[in-house]
Short mmCIF file of C-alpha atoms in Angstrom, two decimals:
data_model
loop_
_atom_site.label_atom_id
_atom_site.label_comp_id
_atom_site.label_asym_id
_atom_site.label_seq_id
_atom_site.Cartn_x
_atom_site.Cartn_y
_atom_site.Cartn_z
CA UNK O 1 -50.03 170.98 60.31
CA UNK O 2 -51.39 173.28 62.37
CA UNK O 3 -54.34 170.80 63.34
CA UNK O 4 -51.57 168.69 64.25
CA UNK O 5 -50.34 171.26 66.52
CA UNK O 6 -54.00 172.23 68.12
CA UNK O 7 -54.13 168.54 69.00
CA UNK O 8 -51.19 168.25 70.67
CA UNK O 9 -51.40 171.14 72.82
CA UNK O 10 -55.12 170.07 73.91
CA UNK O 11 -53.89 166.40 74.69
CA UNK O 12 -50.77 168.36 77.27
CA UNK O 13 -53.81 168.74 79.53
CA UNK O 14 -53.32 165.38 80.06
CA UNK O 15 -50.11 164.88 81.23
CA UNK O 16 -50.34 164.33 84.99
CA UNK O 17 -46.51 163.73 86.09
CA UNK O 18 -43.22 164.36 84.61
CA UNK O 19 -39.47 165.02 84.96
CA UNK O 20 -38.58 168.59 83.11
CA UNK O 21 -35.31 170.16 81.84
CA UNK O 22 -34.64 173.15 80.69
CA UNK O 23 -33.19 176.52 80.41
CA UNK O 24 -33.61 180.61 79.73
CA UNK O 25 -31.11 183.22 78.78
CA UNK O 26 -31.79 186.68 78.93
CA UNK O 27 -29.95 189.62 76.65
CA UNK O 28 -32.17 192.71 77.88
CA UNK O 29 -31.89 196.54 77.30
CA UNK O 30 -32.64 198.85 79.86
CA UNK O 31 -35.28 199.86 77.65
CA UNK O 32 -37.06 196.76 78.83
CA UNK O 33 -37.76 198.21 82.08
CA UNK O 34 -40.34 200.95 80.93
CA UNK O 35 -41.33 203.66 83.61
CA UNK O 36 -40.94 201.22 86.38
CA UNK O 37 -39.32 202.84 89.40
CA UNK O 38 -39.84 200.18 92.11
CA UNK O 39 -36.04 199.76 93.92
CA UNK O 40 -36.92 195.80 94.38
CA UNK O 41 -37.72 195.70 90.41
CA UNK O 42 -34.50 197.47 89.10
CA UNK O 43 -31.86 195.78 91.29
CA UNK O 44 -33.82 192.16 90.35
CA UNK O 45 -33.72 193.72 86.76
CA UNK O 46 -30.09 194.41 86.91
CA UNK O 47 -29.16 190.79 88.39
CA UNK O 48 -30.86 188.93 85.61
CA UNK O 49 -30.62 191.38 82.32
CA UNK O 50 -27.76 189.02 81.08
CA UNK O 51 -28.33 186.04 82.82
CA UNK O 52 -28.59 181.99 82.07
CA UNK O 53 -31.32 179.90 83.89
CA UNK O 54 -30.83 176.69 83.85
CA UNK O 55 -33.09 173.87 85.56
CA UNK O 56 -34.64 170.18 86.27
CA UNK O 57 -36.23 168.36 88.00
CA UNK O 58 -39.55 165.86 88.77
CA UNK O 59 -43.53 166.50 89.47
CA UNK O 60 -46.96 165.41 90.46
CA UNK O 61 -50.12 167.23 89.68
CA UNK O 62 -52.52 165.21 92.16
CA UNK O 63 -50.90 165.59 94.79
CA UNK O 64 -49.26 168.64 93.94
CA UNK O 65 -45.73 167.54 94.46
CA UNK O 66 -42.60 168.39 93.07
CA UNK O 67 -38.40 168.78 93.76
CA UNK O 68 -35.98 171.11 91.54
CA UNK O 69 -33.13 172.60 90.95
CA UNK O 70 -32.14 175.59 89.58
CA UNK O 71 -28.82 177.44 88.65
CA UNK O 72 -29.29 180.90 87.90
CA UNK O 73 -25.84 182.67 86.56
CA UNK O 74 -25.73 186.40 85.93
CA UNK O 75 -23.26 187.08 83.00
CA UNK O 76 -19.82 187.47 84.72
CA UNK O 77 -20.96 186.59 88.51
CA UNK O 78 -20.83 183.31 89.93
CA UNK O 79 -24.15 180.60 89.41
CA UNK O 80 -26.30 180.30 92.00
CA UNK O 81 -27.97 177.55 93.03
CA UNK O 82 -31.59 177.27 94.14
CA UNK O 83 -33.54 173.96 95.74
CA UNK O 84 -37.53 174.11 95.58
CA UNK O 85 -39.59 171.82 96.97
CA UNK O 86 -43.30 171.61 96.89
CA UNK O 87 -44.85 169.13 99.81
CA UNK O 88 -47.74 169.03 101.84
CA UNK O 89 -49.07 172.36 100.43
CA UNK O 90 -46.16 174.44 101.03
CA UNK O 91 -43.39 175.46 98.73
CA UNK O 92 -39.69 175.39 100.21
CA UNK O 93 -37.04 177.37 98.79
CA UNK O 94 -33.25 178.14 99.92
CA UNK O 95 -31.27 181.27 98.49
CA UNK O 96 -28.06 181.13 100.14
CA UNK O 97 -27.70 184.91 100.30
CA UNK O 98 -30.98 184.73 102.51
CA UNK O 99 -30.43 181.50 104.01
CA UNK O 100 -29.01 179.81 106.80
CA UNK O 101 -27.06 176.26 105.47
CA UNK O 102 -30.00 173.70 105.32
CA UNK O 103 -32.53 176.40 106.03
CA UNK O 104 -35.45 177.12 103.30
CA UNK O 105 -37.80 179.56 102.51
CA UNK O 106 -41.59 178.88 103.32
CA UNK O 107 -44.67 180.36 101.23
CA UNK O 108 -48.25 178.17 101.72
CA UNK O 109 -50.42 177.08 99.21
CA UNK O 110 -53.86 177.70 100.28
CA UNK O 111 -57.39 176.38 98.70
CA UNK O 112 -59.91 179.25 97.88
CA UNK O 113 -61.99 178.52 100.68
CA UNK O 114 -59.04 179.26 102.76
CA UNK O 115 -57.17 182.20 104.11
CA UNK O 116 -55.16 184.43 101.62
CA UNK O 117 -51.53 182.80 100.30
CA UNK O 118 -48.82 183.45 98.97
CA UNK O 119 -49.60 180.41 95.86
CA UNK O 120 -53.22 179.61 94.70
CA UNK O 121 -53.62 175.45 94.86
CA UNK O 122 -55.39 176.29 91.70
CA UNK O 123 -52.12 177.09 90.00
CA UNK O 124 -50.29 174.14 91.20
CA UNK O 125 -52.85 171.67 90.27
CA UNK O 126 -53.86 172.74 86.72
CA UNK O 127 -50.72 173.77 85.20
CA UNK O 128 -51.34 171.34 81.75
CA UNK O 129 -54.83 173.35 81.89
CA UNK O 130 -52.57 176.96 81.87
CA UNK O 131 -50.46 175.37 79.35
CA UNK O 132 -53.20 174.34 76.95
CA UNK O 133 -55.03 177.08 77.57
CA UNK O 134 -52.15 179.77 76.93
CA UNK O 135 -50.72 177.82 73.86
CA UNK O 136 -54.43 177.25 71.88
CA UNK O 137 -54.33 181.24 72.69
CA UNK O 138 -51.42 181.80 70.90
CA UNK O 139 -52.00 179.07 68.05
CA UNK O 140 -55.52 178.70 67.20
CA UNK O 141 -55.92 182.11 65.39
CA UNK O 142 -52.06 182.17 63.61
CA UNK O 143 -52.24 181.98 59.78
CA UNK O 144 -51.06 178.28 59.13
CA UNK O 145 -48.42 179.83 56.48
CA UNK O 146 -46.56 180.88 59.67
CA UNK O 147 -45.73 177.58 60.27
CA UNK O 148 -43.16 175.05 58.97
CA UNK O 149 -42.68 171.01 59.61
CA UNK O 150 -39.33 169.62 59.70
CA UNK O 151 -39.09 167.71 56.40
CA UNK O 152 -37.27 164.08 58.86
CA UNK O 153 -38.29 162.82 61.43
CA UNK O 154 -36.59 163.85 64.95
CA UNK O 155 -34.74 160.84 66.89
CA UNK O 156 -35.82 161.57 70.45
CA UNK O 157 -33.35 160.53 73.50
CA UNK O 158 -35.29 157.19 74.13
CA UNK O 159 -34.80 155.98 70.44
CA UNK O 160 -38.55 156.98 69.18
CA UNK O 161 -39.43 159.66 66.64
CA UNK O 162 -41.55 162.78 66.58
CA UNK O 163 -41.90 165.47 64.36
CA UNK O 164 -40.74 169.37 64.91
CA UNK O 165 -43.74 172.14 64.29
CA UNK O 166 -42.44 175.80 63.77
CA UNK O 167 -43.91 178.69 63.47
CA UNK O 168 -41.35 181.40 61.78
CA UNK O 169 -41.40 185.20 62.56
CA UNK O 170 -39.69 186.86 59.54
CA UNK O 171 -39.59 189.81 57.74
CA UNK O 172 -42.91 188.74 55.49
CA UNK O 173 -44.92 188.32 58.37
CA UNK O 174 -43.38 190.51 61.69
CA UNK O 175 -46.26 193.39 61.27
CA UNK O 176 -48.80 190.86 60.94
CA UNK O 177 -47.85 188.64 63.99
CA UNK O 178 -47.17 191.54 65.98
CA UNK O 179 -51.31 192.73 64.96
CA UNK O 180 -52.42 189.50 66.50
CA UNK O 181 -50.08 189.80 69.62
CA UNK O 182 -51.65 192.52 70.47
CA UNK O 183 -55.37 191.15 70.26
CA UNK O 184 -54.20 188.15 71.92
CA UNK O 185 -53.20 190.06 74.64
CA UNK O 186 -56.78 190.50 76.56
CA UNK O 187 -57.74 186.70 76.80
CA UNK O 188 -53.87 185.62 77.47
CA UNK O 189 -54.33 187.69 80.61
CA UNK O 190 -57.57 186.36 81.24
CA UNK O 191 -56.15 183.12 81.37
CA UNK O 192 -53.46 184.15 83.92
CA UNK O 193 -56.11 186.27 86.37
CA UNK O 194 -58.78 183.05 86.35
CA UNK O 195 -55.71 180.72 87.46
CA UNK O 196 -55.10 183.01 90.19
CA UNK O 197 -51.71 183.87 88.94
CA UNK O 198 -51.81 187.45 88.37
CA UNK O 199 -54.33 189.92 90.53
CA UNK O 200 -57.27 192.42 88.85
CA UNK O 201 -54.72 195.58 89.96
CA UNK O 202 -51.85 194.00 87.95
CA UNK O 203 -54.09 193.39 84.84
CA UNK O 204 -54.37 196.39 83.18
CA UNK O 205 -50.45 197.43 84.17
CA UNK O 206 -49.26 194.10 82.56
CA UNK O 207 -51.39 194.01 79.69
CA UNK O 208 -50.32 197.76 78.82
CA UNK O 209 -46.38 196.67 79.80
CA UNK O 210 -46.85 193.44 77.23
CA UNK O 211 -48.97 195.55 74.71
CA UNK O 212 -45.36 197.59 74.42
CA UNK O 213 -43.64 194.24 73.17
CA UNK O 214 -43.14 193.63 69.27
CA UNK O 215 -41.27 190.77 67.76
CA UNK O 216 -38.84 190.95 65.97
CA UNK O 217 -37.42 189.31 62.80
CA UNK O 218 -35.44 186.36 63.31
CA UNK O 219 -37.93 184.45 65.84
CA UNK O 220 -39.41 181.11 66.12
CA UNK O 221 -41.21 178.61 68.44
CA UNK O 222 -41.19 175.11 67.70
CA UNK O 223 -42.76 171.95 69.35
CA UNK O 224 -41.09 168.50 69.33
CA UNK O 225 -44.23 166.31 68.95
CA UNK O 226 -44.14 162.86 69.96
CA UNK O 227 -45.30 159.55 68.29
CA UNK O 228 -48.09 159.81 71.10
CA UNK O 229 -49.42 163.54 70.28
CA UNK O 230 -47.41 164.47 73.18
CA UNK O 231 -45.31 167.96 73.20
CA UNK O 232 -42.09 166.43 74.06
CA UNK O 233 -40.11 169.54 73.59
CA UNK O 234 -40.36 173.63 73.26
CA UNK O 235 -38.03 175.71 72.16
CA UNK O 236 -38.78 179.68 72.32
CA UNK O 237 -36.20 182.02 70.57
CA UNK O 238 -37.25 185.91 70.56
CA UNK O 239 -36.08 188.89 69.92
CA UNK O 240 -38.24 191.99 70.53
CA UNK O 241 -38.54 195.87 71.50
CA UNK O 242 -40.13 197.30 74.07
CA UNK O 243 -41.48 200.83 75.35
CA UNK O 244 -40.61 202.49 71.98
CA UNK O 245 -36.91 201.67 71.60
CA UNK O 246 -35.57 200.31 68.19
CA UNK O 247 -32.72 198.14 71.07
CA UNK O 248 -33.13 194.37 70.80
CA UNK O 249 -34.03 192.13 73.68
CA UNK O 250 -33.60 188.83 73.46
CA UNK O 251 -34.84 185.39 75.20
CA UNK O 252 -34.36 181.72 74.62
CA UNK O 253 -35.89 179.15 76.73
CA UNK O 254 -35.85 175.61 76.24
CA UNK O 255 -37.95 173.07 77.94
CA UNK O 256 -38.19 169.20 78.01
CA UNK O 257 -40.42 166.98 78.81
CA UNK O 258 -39.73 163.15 79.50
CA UNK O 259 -41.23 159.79 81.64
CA UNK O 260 -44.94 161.04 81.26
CA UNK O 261 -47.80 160.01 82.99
CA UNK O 262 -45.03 157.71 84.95
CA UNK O 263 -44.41 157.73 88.89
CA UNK O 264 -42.14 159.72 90.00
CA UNK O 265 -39.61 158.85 92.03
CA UNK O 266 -39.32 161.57 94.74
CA UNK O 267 -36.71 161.33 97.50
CA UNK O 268 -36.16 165.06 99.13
CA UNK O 269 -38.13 165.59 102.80
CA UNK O 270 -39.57 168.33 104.05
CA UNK O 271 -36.81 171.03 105.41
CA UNK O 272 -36.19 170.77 108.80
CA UNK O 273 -34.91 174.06 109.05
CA UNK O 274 -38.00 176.81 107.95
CA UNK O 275 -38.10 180.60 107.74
CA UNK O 276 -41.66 182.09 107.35
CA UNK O 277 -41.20 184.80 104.28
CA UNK O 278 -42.97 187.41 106.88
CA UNK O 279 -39.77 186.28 109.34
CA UNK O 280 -37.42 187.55 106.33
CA UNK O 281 -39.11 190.93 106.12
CA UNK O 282 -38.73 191.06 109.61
CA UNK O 283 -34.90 190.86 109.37
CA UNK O 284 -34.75 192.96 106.40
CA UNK O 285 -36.72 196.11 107.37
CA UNK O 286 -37.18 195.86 111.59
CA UNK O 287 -38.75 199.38 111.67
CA UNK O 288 -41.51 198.36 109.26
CA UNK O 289 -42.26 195.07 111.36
CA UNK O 290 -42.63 196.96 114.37
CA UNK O 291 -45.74 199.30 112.78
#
């Protein structure tokens, strides 16, 4: 079973295109938040503490190339809805509290060799690499007891079957999954800082914020594996501490997978209407432009 599971999360490194669905919801204590004292930080902690995320849409690897949509909806507050677009190495977004109608967001994706961006190409190319990489992290050293196979078959959407890997958190095994979370840590951050994804600074702060994290009992990941080897489906449910309170977090996210390795069938074109991020800052704090 769980060589079944090392093999499929290998062969995701060679899924090329895609169209994706999925969601998150977030239950958070304050407690989640730690020390951290940046204003930005709290009031984006406060929006999405109790919040649903809930998203779709299509991508290309080479090219890097892809269109979404996402509907984020804080817990009593209205949804929001968010367009991304990622053409011609740039990456177009529209917020409507920040945005004009019809006007997005710009951020560019620069090669190495290039000047300093706001996105790594890296990152955008190599995401089935990240994935594989991240999830052998995470799998290859769990003691195969952890996990369970669904005893039937699961009917997919497109008729064919797979099977459901799932590694269980419970009360036999929390202190022991929790040991090997925390000497996971080091090489999962690894991963992130060689994709270009998090910066040397931010290592050691994340890795101490993440080191504060411990499961808790009930919590599971699963993998909907195709008839191909394919991961067709994740689904994350976790509950956790954090920072030394005994208060329960909790996160679900959900993610599908579907038409891979197929061409996709974009249709959105590049915004006509653009606003540089440094243009934003601009707006939002003119003293600090002017410096």
């Amino acid at each position: 079973m769980k060589t079944d599971l090392l093999s499929a999360v290998s062969k995701q490194e060679q899924v090329k295109s895609y169209q994706f669905k999925g969601s998150i919801e977030l239950k958070a204590d304050g407690s989640l938040m730690g020390g951290a004292t940046s204003p930005m930080a709290a009031a984006m902690f406060a929006f999405l503490k109790e919040s649903k995320v809930e998203y779709s849409g299509l991508t290309t690897l080479e090219p890097a190339q892809m269109e979404a949509a996402f509907k984020v909806t804080p817990t009593g507050s209205s949804n929001i809805d968010i367009p991304v677009l990622i053409k011609d190495n740039k990456l177009f977004f529209h917020i409507p509290a920040l945005n004009k109608d019809e006007e997005y967001l710009m951020l560019p994706i620069q090669n190495k060799q290039g000047a300093a961006a706001a996105i790594p190409a890296d990152a955008l190319k190599n995401p089935g690499q990240l994935a594989t990489s991240l999830n052998t992290l995470l799998v290859s050293g769990i003691n195969p007891e952890w996990l369970q196979n669904s005893k039937d078959p699961v009917q997919l959407p497109d008729g064919s079957s797979s099977k459901r890997i799932t590694l269980d958190i419970n009360k036999k095994n929390e202190q022991a999954f929790n040991d090997y979370w925390s000497q996971s840590l080091p090489g999962l951050m690894d991963v992130f800082k060689s994709n270009g994804l998090i910066s040397a600074t931010a290592l050691d702060a994340w890795q101490k914020t993440l080191k504060q994290v411990q499961f808790r009992t009930p919590s599971t990941i699963s993998f909907l594996i195709d008839e191909q080897g394919f991961i067709h489906e994740q689904n994350w449910s976790l509950s956790f501490t954090a920072n030394g309170s005994t208060n329960i977090n909790h996160l679900a996210w959900t993610q599908t997978l579907s038409d891979l390795n197929q061409t996709p069938a974009f249709t959105k074109e590049v915004p006509a209407k653009q606003k540089s991020v440094e243009d934003l800052l601009k707006l939002i704090n003119p003293a600090a432009a002017k410096k």
